[in-house]
């Protein structure tokens, strides 16, 4: 092997070894894996203990938002919504205040990687703060406060999308709209419930079927029809009935019964992976690293809910995996632009270092200056890492089941792909009431 | 050299001491403190002050018989305020203030409401068992309210770039319990511009 290819090979291998060493050095996704494993085993208490025991991202620095989001969600999953609430409210406020460009943050990231920037979260993660908060409020029987969180989702997404120069896929959230409808209905506000269900259906029709492969759920159509009937809006009923002739007619609530609305959060959102591109000359190595979602699709499971002799197939309401994928694709252009700027800045530093060494040694193209330039280039390539941070305790998908049950106390069985996975004991159903529960299962 | 080192160490300690710690200052509760731009104590105070003024200036007191012979002050129960905004607003903060101001005006009587009455009734019930017959409160002696005060908070948010405009509308109304007629309606609008 001649000297030049050998030098290239050494540079390239050196960059990859260094990059691997830096990436493996306490990366967030790796340290959080035991927490995710505990969640997979259905043990949120252990996940919370693991998180407190050292898996948590830094709680005061650039990962403060991530810390608040993860801990808030773990507390909620561990059945402590009141403790989760202040953390998530702080996360929402912090996210709201993260605006503009922090020059020192950007300058640091320009010479290292995007992982050195303050964590601000993807759009869907910002929205999920409000969803998780809404779920905490529902668990504490504060439906009005849960509605506040749902309203914030609409406002937040409008602002985020107005700020983008090109159209974003994640413009609205059909599931949160539907949840809003269920909350209005639980509070007896049927007019607003109908508006929310119709908005949800519109978002499923316009966005979810096209971008996430999620057709308008028949149950949402049934909810719209049911509310139209309850409010005696015959023309509107006819309009939706003709648009969805295959939809089941709305069920008549039997006397002495109430509703159980079950939101089943399943799986875990996949970790982002790094896609890197490396090129080299005889004395320089150039490396770009960008985040991507794994190619392997996460299997969609089905859930059945049975109670009091009734069984209902839960419908897929939100596919966070697909939303995260599209979110990342929308963001790819912005990530690439920053990566190119970083590449140029690192190349400039290598050249400047080499010239400086030439001035110090007084030797042009000398071994020391070339070596120094190559070393800086190697460091630049090694520090190039994709920003793989993300809210990793979020579920992959949300399914919903709605059952009309006789008033009283019931045990509710949840089956995943036909296999019993959870049992909710002692669920109270009030006559004419609406009981909402959130459960997590793998 | 050692003096220089000592001076540097002292300077470093001073800097460290100045960096740490937290400062807490008591301030007048009337001071306006806008930190995040969200609904705060100043807004609650504005609502309470404005609503009390509007309510006591309304014609409903005259229509109720104020100034006539044998006039009995109306009994008002302060009910709930629905939050329809996109912020967590503790409506109790201004409703408590409104309740207190109305009572102190001497023009109305306030009946227990907003979750207080079950406690009063439980106490009355307990007295039947544990208090002496002479001092135990009697059943059926509550004074029925003439009016219920209730309302809502709505908000509209508009945002572009680093500027956010938030418009709040707080509406309260007084409803005659017997006739279900609205005898007074008041509202306050607050608009905030928040710039980053």
XYZ file of C-alpha atoms in Angstrom:
638
model
C 0.000 0.000 0.000
C 1.387 3.433 -0.943
C 1.804 6.162 1.702
C -1.191 8.303 0.652
C -3.889 5.604 0.642
C -2.470 4.314 3.936
C -2.744 7.806 5.444
C -6.317 8.106 4.175
C -7.155 4.743 5.610
C -5.645 5.678 8.974
C -7.528 8.982 9.008
C -10.797 7.357 8.150
C -10.445 4.561 10.673
C -9.246 6.987 13.310
C -12.284 9.202 12.767
C -14.650 6.261 12.949
C -13.023 4.819 16.079
C -13.048 8.200 17.805
C -16.626 8.874 16.745
C -17.702 5.467 18.013
C -15.899 6.074 21.305
C -17.531 9.491 21.727
C -20.958 8.192 20.747
C -20.702 5.293 23.164
C -19.526 7.591 25.930
C -22.754 7.965 27.916
C -25.099 8.575 24.984
C -28.602 9.388 26.084
C -30.307 6.650 24.093
C -27.976 4.011 25.559
C -28.338 5.132 29.177
C -32.124 5.202 28.920
C -32.366 1.677 27.540
C -32.771 -0.020 30.981
C -35.665 2.367 31.708
C -37.341 1.368 28.447
C -36.702 -2.288 29.251
C -38.508 -1.872 32.588
C -41.433 -0.285 30.779
C -41.466 -3.145 28.303
C -41.732 -5.541 31.227
C -44.708 -3.517 32.491
C -42.910 -2.193 35.576
C -43.065 1.634 35.566
C -42.015 1.773 39.248
C -38.735 0.052 38.404
C -38.363 2.318 35.349
C -38.718 5.363 37.590
C -36.169 3.981 40.062
C -33.760 3.236 37.207
C -34.226 6.761 35.886
C -33.493 8.262 39.287
C -30.569 5.916 39.721
C -28.538 7.439 36.950
C -30.262 7.013 33.611
C -31.685 10.550 33.713
C -30.314 13.209 31.377
C -28.797 16.256 33.051
C -31.561 17.967 34.963
C -30.197 21.518 34.880
C -28.271 21.971 31.652
C -29.144 21.811 27.976
C -31.228 18.648 28.498
C -33.496 20.141 31.145
C -36.574 19.851 28.926
C -35.842 16.205 28.186
C -35.379 15.472 31.883
C -38.736 17.064 32.738
C -40.547 15.235 29.952
C -39.135 11.808 30.785
C -39.557 12.109 34.531
C -43.044 13.574 34.243
C -44.157 10.731 32.009
C -42.563 8.077 34.208
C -44.316 9.482 37.273
C -47.611 9.397 35.397
C -47.047 5.810 34.286
C -46.145 4.913 37.877
C -49.590 6.141 38.950
C -48.480 9.481 40.423
C -50.196 12.063 38.188
C -50.174 14.772 40.873
C -46.374 14.526 41.111
C -46.008 14.459 37.335
C -48.107 17.598 36.840
C -45.632 20.296 38.059
C -42.784 18.764 36.051
C -44.827 18.654 32.878
C -46.155 22.178 33.404
C -42.567 23.367 33.736
C -41.669 21.438 30.587
C -44.505 23.169 28.725
C -43.424 26.593 29.936
C -39.766 25.924 29.174
C -40.630 24.699 25.694
C -42.717 27.833 25.162
C -39.796 30.047 26.140
C -37.261 28.278 23.894
C -37.320 30.708 21.030
C -34.918 32.263 18.588
C -31.289 31.325 18.277
C -28.926 31.032 21.202
C -25.667 32.240 19.620
C -23.322 30.616 22.139
C -25.254 27.361 21.798
C -25.085 27.498 17.999
C -21.387 28.421 17.989
C -20.565 25.451 20.203
C -22.665 23.131 18.040
C -20.988 24.448 14.892
C -17.637 23.064 16.045
C -18.977 19.824 17.518
C -22.453 18.511 16.676
C -26.178 19.198 17.023
C -26.131 17.126 20.209
C -24.356 20.061 21.879
C -27.405 22.295 21.380
C -30.112 22.816 23.932
C -32.762 20.107 23.542
C -35.955 21.651 22.213
C -37.880 18.580 21.115
C -39.657 17.737 17.875
C -43.087 19.212 17.230
C -44.895 16.011 18.182
C -42.942 15.843 21.447
C -44.000 19.391 22.305
C -47.612 18.349 21.672
C -47.248 15.193 23.722
C -46.363 17.303 26.782
C -49.949 18.560 26.661
C -51.403 15.123 25.970
C -49.544 13.605 28.938
C -50.654 16.523 31.104
C -54.261 16.074 29.951
C -54.058 12.428 30.925
C -52.712 13.421 34.386
C -55.641 15.795 34.883
C -58.172 13.163 33.798
C -56.691 10.736 36.327
C -57.223 13.392 38.998
C -60.783 14.004 37.799
C -59.997 17.546 36.649
C -61.627 17.447 33.234
C -61.650 21.241 32.807
C -57.883 21.388 33.216
C -57.499 18.477 30.793
C -59.468 20.505 28.243
C -57.086 23.435 28.729
C -54.231 21.155 27.669
C -56.131 19.979 24.589
C -56.786 23.605 23.588
C -53.090 24.345 23.955
C -52.300 21.636 21.392
C -54.314 23.445 18.717
C -52.688 26.782 19.474
C -49.228 25.280 19.669
C -49.446 23.503 16.321
C -50.806 26.625 14.623
C -47.859 28.678 15.869
C -45.292 26.010 14.988
C -46.621 25.580 11.482
C -46.940 29.310 10.846
C -43.230 29.598 11.594
C -42.207 27.136 8.852
C -41.575 28.474 5.381
C -42.779 25.239 3.731
C -45.783 23.122 4.568
C -45.362 20.705 7.439
C -47.093 17.316 7.569
C -47.929 17.402 11.289
C -50.369 20.332 11.219
C -53.014 19.079 13.578
C -53.594 16.174 15.915
C -56.714 14.117 15.243
C -56.413 12.044 18.403
C -56.147 15.057 20.712
C -59.154 16.579 18.901
C -61.084 13.382 19.542
C -59.970 13.335 23.188
C -61.237 16.881 23.490
C -64.630 15.710 22.198
C -64.758 12.912 24.778
C -63.869 15.375 27.555
C -66.560 17.833 26.445
C -69.031 14.956 26.352
C -68.011 13.847 29.838
C -68.718 17.391 31.040
C -72.123 17.410 29.338
C -71.125 20.001 26.722
C -72.507 18.218 23.672
C -72.258 21.141 21.218
C -68.540 21.534 21.770
C -68.121 17.749 21.789
C -69.651 17.541 18.315
C -67.385 20.315 17.017
C -64.326 18.492 18.406
C -65.374 15.097 16.933
C -65.991 16.703 13.536
C -62.585 18.405 13.670
C -60.979 15.096 14.580
C -62.637 13.368 11.633
C -61.487 16.156 9.300
C -57.858 15.720 10.403
C -58.081 11.933 9.968
C -59.516 12.477 6.484
C -57.108 15.207 5.368
C -53.831 14.290 7.046
C -53.742 10.968 8.835
C -54.895 8.745 5.965
C -52.565 10.445 3.474
C -49.440 10.708 5.595
C -49.634 8.042 8.286
C -51.731 5.344 6.626
C -54.498 5.761 9.179
C -57.962 5.908 7.604
C -60.771 7.769 9.376
C -61.830 5.393 12.173
C -65.438 4.270 11.906
C -65.815 4.927 15.628
C -65.122 8.632 15.135
C -67.789 8.710 12.406
C -70.149 6.933 14.822
C -69.366 9.527 17.505
C -70.227 12.326 15.083
C -73.476 10.591 14.101
C -74.351 9.895 17.733
C -73.884 13.531 18.758
C -75.850 14.745 15.710
C -78.712 12.512 16.804
C -78.511 13.617 20.444
C -78.578 17.268 19.368
C -81.348 16.595 16.809
C -79.207 17.911 13.949
C -80.912 15.847 11.254
C -79.382 17.562 8.224
C -75.878 17.138 9.567
C -76.643 13.525 10.454
C -77.794 12.861 6.895
C -74.678 14.527 5.490
C -72.293 12.319 7.477
C -74.435 9.207 6.992
C -74.247 9.684 3.213
C -70.501 10.326 3.304
C -69.937 7.176 5.350
C -72.700 4.741 4.302
C -70.773 1.811 5.804
C -70.629 3.411 9.269
C -72.521 1.677 12.036
C -75.579 3.583 13.245
C -74.950 5.171 16.617
C -75.800 2.802 19.473
C -78.686 3.580 21.764
C -77.391 3.922 25.307
C -79.307 1.332 27.384
C -81.077 2.657 30.458
C -78.983 2.455 33.604
C -75.698 2.402 31.715
C -72.617 4.582 31.416
C -69.617 4.786 29.119
C -66.114 3.528 29.598
C -63.528 5.206 27.369
C -60.230 3.382 27.480
C -57.079 4.870 25.975
C -54.497 2.106 25.531
C -50.935 3.361 25.119
C -48.815 0.595 23.660
C -45.166 -0.053 22.839
C -42.341 2.435 22.925
C -41.357 4.964 20.338
C -38.285 3.713 18.434
C -34.906 5.240 19.104
C -33.506 7.379 16.339
C -30.480 6.009 14.525
C -27.504 7.758 12.981
C -26.943 7.959 9.244
C -23.412 9.084 8.495
C -21.547 9.991 5.354
C -17.764 10.009 5.366
C -15.400 11.282 2.663
C -11.688 11.845 2.853
C -8.719 13.249 0.974
C -5.110 12.408 1.714
C -4.942 14.737 4.723
C -8.552 15.467 5.591
C -11.593 13.521 6.628
C -15.116 14.907 6.240
C -18.041 13.411 8.073
C -21.748 14.238 8.197
C -24.041 12.554 10.698
C -27.819 12.973 10.653
C -30.628 11.455 12.714
C -33.081 9.065 11.080
C -35.862 6.731 12.111
C -35.051 3.007 11.812
C -36.158 1.452 8.532
C -37.723 -1.520 10.271
C -41.386 -0.820 10.830
C -42.859 -1.382 14.281
C -45.624 -3.949 14.049
C -49.150 -2.723 14.671
C -50.904 -4.849 17.276
C -54.639 -5.038 17.862
C -56.358 -4.803 21.223
C -59.671 -6.173 22.439
C -61.400 -4.913 25.544
C -63.969 -7.059 27.307
C -66.170 -6.343 30.277
C -69.572 -7.456 31.590
C -70.002 -9.916 28.717
C -69.266 -7.278 26.082
C -66.229 -7.174 23.843
C -64.974 -4.305 21.722
C -62.021 -4.063 19.332
C -60.013 -0.936 20.192
C -59.334 1.343 17.244
C -55.964 2.824 16.387
C -56.247 6.522 17.159
C -52.649 7.739 16.989
C -49.535 6.250 15.439
C -46.733 8.208 17.059
C -44.098 6.164 15.219
C -45.324 7.395 11.855
C -45.847 10.942 13.155
C -42.270 10.952 14.488
C -40.975 9.641 11.150
C -42.743 12.362 9.154
C -41.700 14.967 11.695
C -38.084 13.978 11.223
C -38.454 14.006 7.435
C -39.891 17.529 7.636
C -36.957 18.521 9.765
C -34.356 16.822 7.557
C -33.795 19.895 5.388
C -33.062 22.059 8.419
C -30.780 19.360 9.922
C -28.873 19.024 6.660
C -28.375 22.783 6.326
C -26.879 22.918 9.810
C -24.715 19.847 9.137
C -23.301 21.472 5.968
C -22.505 24.655 7.877
C -20.790 22.534 10.526
C -18.776 20.706 7.895
C -17.601 23.998 6.409
C -16.715 25.410 9.842
C -14.724 22.313 10.798
C -12.887 22.337 7.455
C -12.051 26.013 8.053
C -10.683 25.226 11.511
C -8.434 22.464 10.083
C -7.066 24.824 7.419
C -6.537 27.630 9.933
C -4.767 25.226 12.319
C -2.451 24.037 9.589
C -1.592 27.613 8.563
C -0.974 28.580 12.175
C 1.399 25.666 12.618
C 3.202 26.684 9.432
C 3.726 30.146 10.887
C 4.974 28.759 14.183
C 7.391 26.263 12.633
C 8.236 28.481 9.655
C 7.975 25.415 7.453
C 5.488 25.329 4.571
C 3.777 21.959 3.973
C 5.880 20.531 6.756
C 5.143 17.349 8.565
C 4.083 19.148 11.781
C 1.640 21.552 10.119
C 0.096 18.886 7.885
C -0.153 16.552 10.828
C -1.786 19.223 12.946
C -4.291 20.038 10.198
C -5.049 16.343 9.799
C -5.480 15.964 13.555
C -7.962 18.840 13.699
C -9.844 17.343 10.777
C -9.894 14.004 12.568
C -11.272 15.597 15.710
C -13.877 17.486 13.700
C -15.039 14.244 12.088
C -14.985 12.375 15.377
C -17.090 14.961 17.182
C -19.687 14.874 14.406
C -22.663 13.066 15.910
C -26.313 12.986 14.985
C -28.610 14.397 17.615
C -30.426 11.241 18.676
C -32.073 12.722 21.736
C -35.798 12.244 21.967
C -38.587 11.548 24.429
C -38.021 7.821 24.724
C -40.646 6.867 27.302
C -43.460 7.866 24.958
C -45.659 5.056 23.660
C -45.575 3.983 20.033
C -49.330 4.046 19.529
C -52.627 4.899 21.159
C -55.725 2.727 20.746
C -59.167 3.642 22.033
C -62.150 1.556 23.068
C -65.567 2.881 24.074
C -68.009 0.573 25.818
C -71.504 1.124 27.189
C -71.630 -0.767 30.462
C -74.279 -1.255 33.116
C -73.816 1.158 36.012
C -71.768 -0.465 38.761
C -68.288 -1.815 39.388
C -66.542 -3.893 36.739
C -63.310 -5.670 35.933
C -62.050 -4.822 32.469
C -59.821 -7.218 30.512
C -57.478 -6.015 27.766
C -56.129 -8.492 25.208
C -53.301 -7.806 22.796
C -53.389 -9.940 19.652
C -55.804 -12.227 21.489
C -53.610 -12.669 24.583
C -54.689 -11.245 27.940
C -52.277 -8.447 28.850
C -53.949 -6.240 31.490
C -56.900 -6.366 33.840
C -58.359 -3.210 35.353
C -60.116 -4.052 38.581
C -62.979 -2.153 40.162
C -63.811 0.315 37.390
C -66.791 2.379 38.551
C -69.396 3.239 35.942
C -72.043 5.781 36.915
C -75.499 5.834 35.359
C -75.266 8.250 32.406
C -71.621 8.980 33.243
C -68.424 8.723 31.225
C -65.403 7.132 32.852
C -62.082 7.686 31.110
C -59.013 5.557 31.806
C -55.488 5.567 30.408
C -53.511 2.341 30.477
C -50.037 1.464 29.276
C -49.177 -1.934 27.893
C -46.370 -3.258 25.749
C 3.969 34.514 43.963
C 2.187 33.110 47.004
C 0.452 36.482 47.540
C -0.754 36.431 43.960
C -2.109 32.910 44.420
C -3.860 33.905 47.643
C -5.430 36.942 45.956
C -6.630 34.779 43.067
C -8.117 32.240 45.480
C -9.991 34.978 47.372
C -11.255 36.462 44.114
C -12.431 33.026 42.984
C -14.277 32.497 46.273
C -15.959 35.915 45.952
C -17.079 35.078 42.419
C -18.371 31.676 43.514
C -20.229 33.221 46.434
C -21.810 35.812 44.157
C -22.896 33.145 41.669
C -24.742 30.909 44.093
C -27.767 31.469 46.289
C -31.239 32.755 45.757
C -32.682 36.154 46.514
C -36.190 36.473 47.883
C -37.735 39.903 48.302
C -41.114 40.621 49.866
C -43.022 43.052 47.716
C -46.322 44.911 47.767
C -49.082 42.621 46.478
C -50.272 45.471 44.240
C -46.991 45.391 42.318
C -47.382 44.277 38.735
C -45.047 41.348 38.034
C -45.287 40.011 34.497
C -42.779 37.202 34.106
C -43.986 34.631 31.596
C -46.828 36.709 30.184
C -49.433 34.194 31.294
C -52.432 34.911 33.502
C -51.226 36.078 36.916
C -52.226 37.792 40.179
C -52.419 41.229 38.520
C -55.053 39.964 36.070
C -57.007 38.326 38.892
C -56.947 41.556 40.880
C -58.080 43.601 37.870
C -61.012 41.228 37.363
C -62.045 41.306 41.025
C -61.875 45.135 41.272
C -63.722 45.719 38.019
C -66.432 43.124 38.644
C -67.211 44.365 42.143
C -67.544 47.948 40.848
C -69.742 46.874 37.929
C -71.887 44.647 40.112
C -72.541 47.194 42.871
C -73.229 49.951 40.316
C -75.847 47.820 38.545
C -79.579 48.529 38.651
C -80.375 45.131 40.072
C -80.011 46.322 43.684
C -82.603 49.047 43.090
C -84.870 46.579 41.337
C -84.493 44.246 44.283
C -85.959 47.017 46.439
C -82.998 48.922 47.760
C -84.222 52.142 49.405
C -87.764 50.831 49.872
C -89.275 50.319 53.281
C -88.699 46.842 54.720
C -85.893 46.230 52.274
C -83.904 43.086 52.912
C -80.438 42.818 51.510
C -80.293 40.246 48.709
C -78.620 36.922 49.374
C -76.064 35.954 46.746
C -74.364 32.613 46.340
C -71.141 32.754 44.372
C -71.103 29.789 42.023
C -68.608 28.436 39.532
C -66.670 30.093 36.745
C -65.923 27.899 33.737
C -62.447 28.243 32.322
C -62.696 28.046 28.516
C -59.280 29.552 27.941
C -56.093 27.759 26.964
C -54.388 28.531 30.263
C -54.763 27.089 33.707
C -56.557 29.895 35.522
C -57.419 29.563 39.170
C -60.780 31.312 39.089
C -61.107 30.887 42.855
C -58.493 33.616 43.318
C -60.691 36.379 41.916
C -64.007 34.856 42.945
C -62.886 34.794 46.594
C -61.905 38.441 46.282
C -65.248 39.316 44.690
C -67.097 37.467 47.444
C -65.140 39.308 50.137
C -65.625 42.749 48.540
C -69.368 42.200 48.072
C -69.719 41.166 51.686
C -67.692 44.133 52.943
C -69.787 46.542 50.853
C -72.660 45.814 53.259
C -75.120 45.834 50.338
C -75.565 42.094 49.962
C -75.456 38.957 52.054
C -73.352 36.026 50.896
C -74.500 32.454 51.206
C -71.978 29.586 51.374
C -71.293 28.150 47.954
C -68.584 26.507 45.834
C -68.210 23.418 47.957
C -68.512 25.122 51.332
C -72.146 24.200 52.018
C -71.583 20.432 52.436
C -69.094 21.182 55.203
C -71.547 23.516 56.925
C -74.282 20.932 56.651
C -72.026 18.191 57.981
C -71.208 20.371 60.979
C -74.924 20.994 61.597
C -75.581 17.286 61.372
C -72.751 16.560 63.849
C -74.117 19.142 66.254
C -77.359 17.207 66.500
C -75.369 14.326 67.978
C -72.605 16.005 69.925
C -73.694 19.551 70.906
C -76.062 20.411 73.755
C -79.682 20.843 72.610
C -79.641 24.551 73.510
C -76.589 25.324 71.359
C -77.090 22.894 68.456
C -77.920 24.561 65.147
C -81.382 23.768 63.871
C -82.193 22.117 60.589
C -84.177 23.988 57.989
C -83.006 27.450 58.995
C -80.701 28.198 56.050
C -81.435 31.430 54.232
C -82.172 30.667 50.596
C -80.138 32.574 48.033
C -81.915 35.131 45.842
C -79.229 35.193 43.190
C -76.451 32.950 41.872
C -73.303 34.503 40.454
C -71.549 32.474 37.742
C -69.467 33.069 34.679
C -66.715 32.067 32.316
C -63.207 32.966 31.161
C -62.412 32.806 27.448
C -59.219 33.593 25.635
C -57.938 34.054 22.103
C -54.246 33.792 21.320
C -52.574 35.110 18.215
C -48.898 34.744 17.544
C -46.431 35.665 14.853
C -42.709 35.293 15.207
C -41.594 36.608 18.556
C -44.812 38.446 19.376
C -47.865 36.947 21.036
C -51.164 38.683 21.631
C -53.531 37.205 24.202
C -57.054 38.460 24.666
C -59.002 37.392 27.746
C -62.675 37.956 28.329
C -64.041 37.353 31.802
C -67.835 37.379 32.012
C -69.919 37.160 35.146
C -73.657 37.206 35.546
C -76.158 37.272 38.362
C -79.195 35.064 37.895
C -82.414 35.331 39.879
C -82.898 31.866 41.415
C -86.699 32.137 41.354
C -87.263 33.522 37.874
C -84.003 32.392 36.192
C -83.746 35.905 34.785
C -80.316 37.434 34.393
C -80.399 40.620 36.442
C -76.837 41.734 35.896
C -74.022 40.930 33.475
C -70.510 42.201 33.716
C -67.410 41.623 31.691
C -63.795 42.598 31.610
C -61.457 42.332 28.670
C -57.714 42.159 29.068
C -55.293 42.217 26.167
C -51.609 41.444 26.518
C -48.784 41.715 24.045
C -45.835 39.488 24.870
C -42.587 39.997 22.993
C -39.483 37.873 23.131
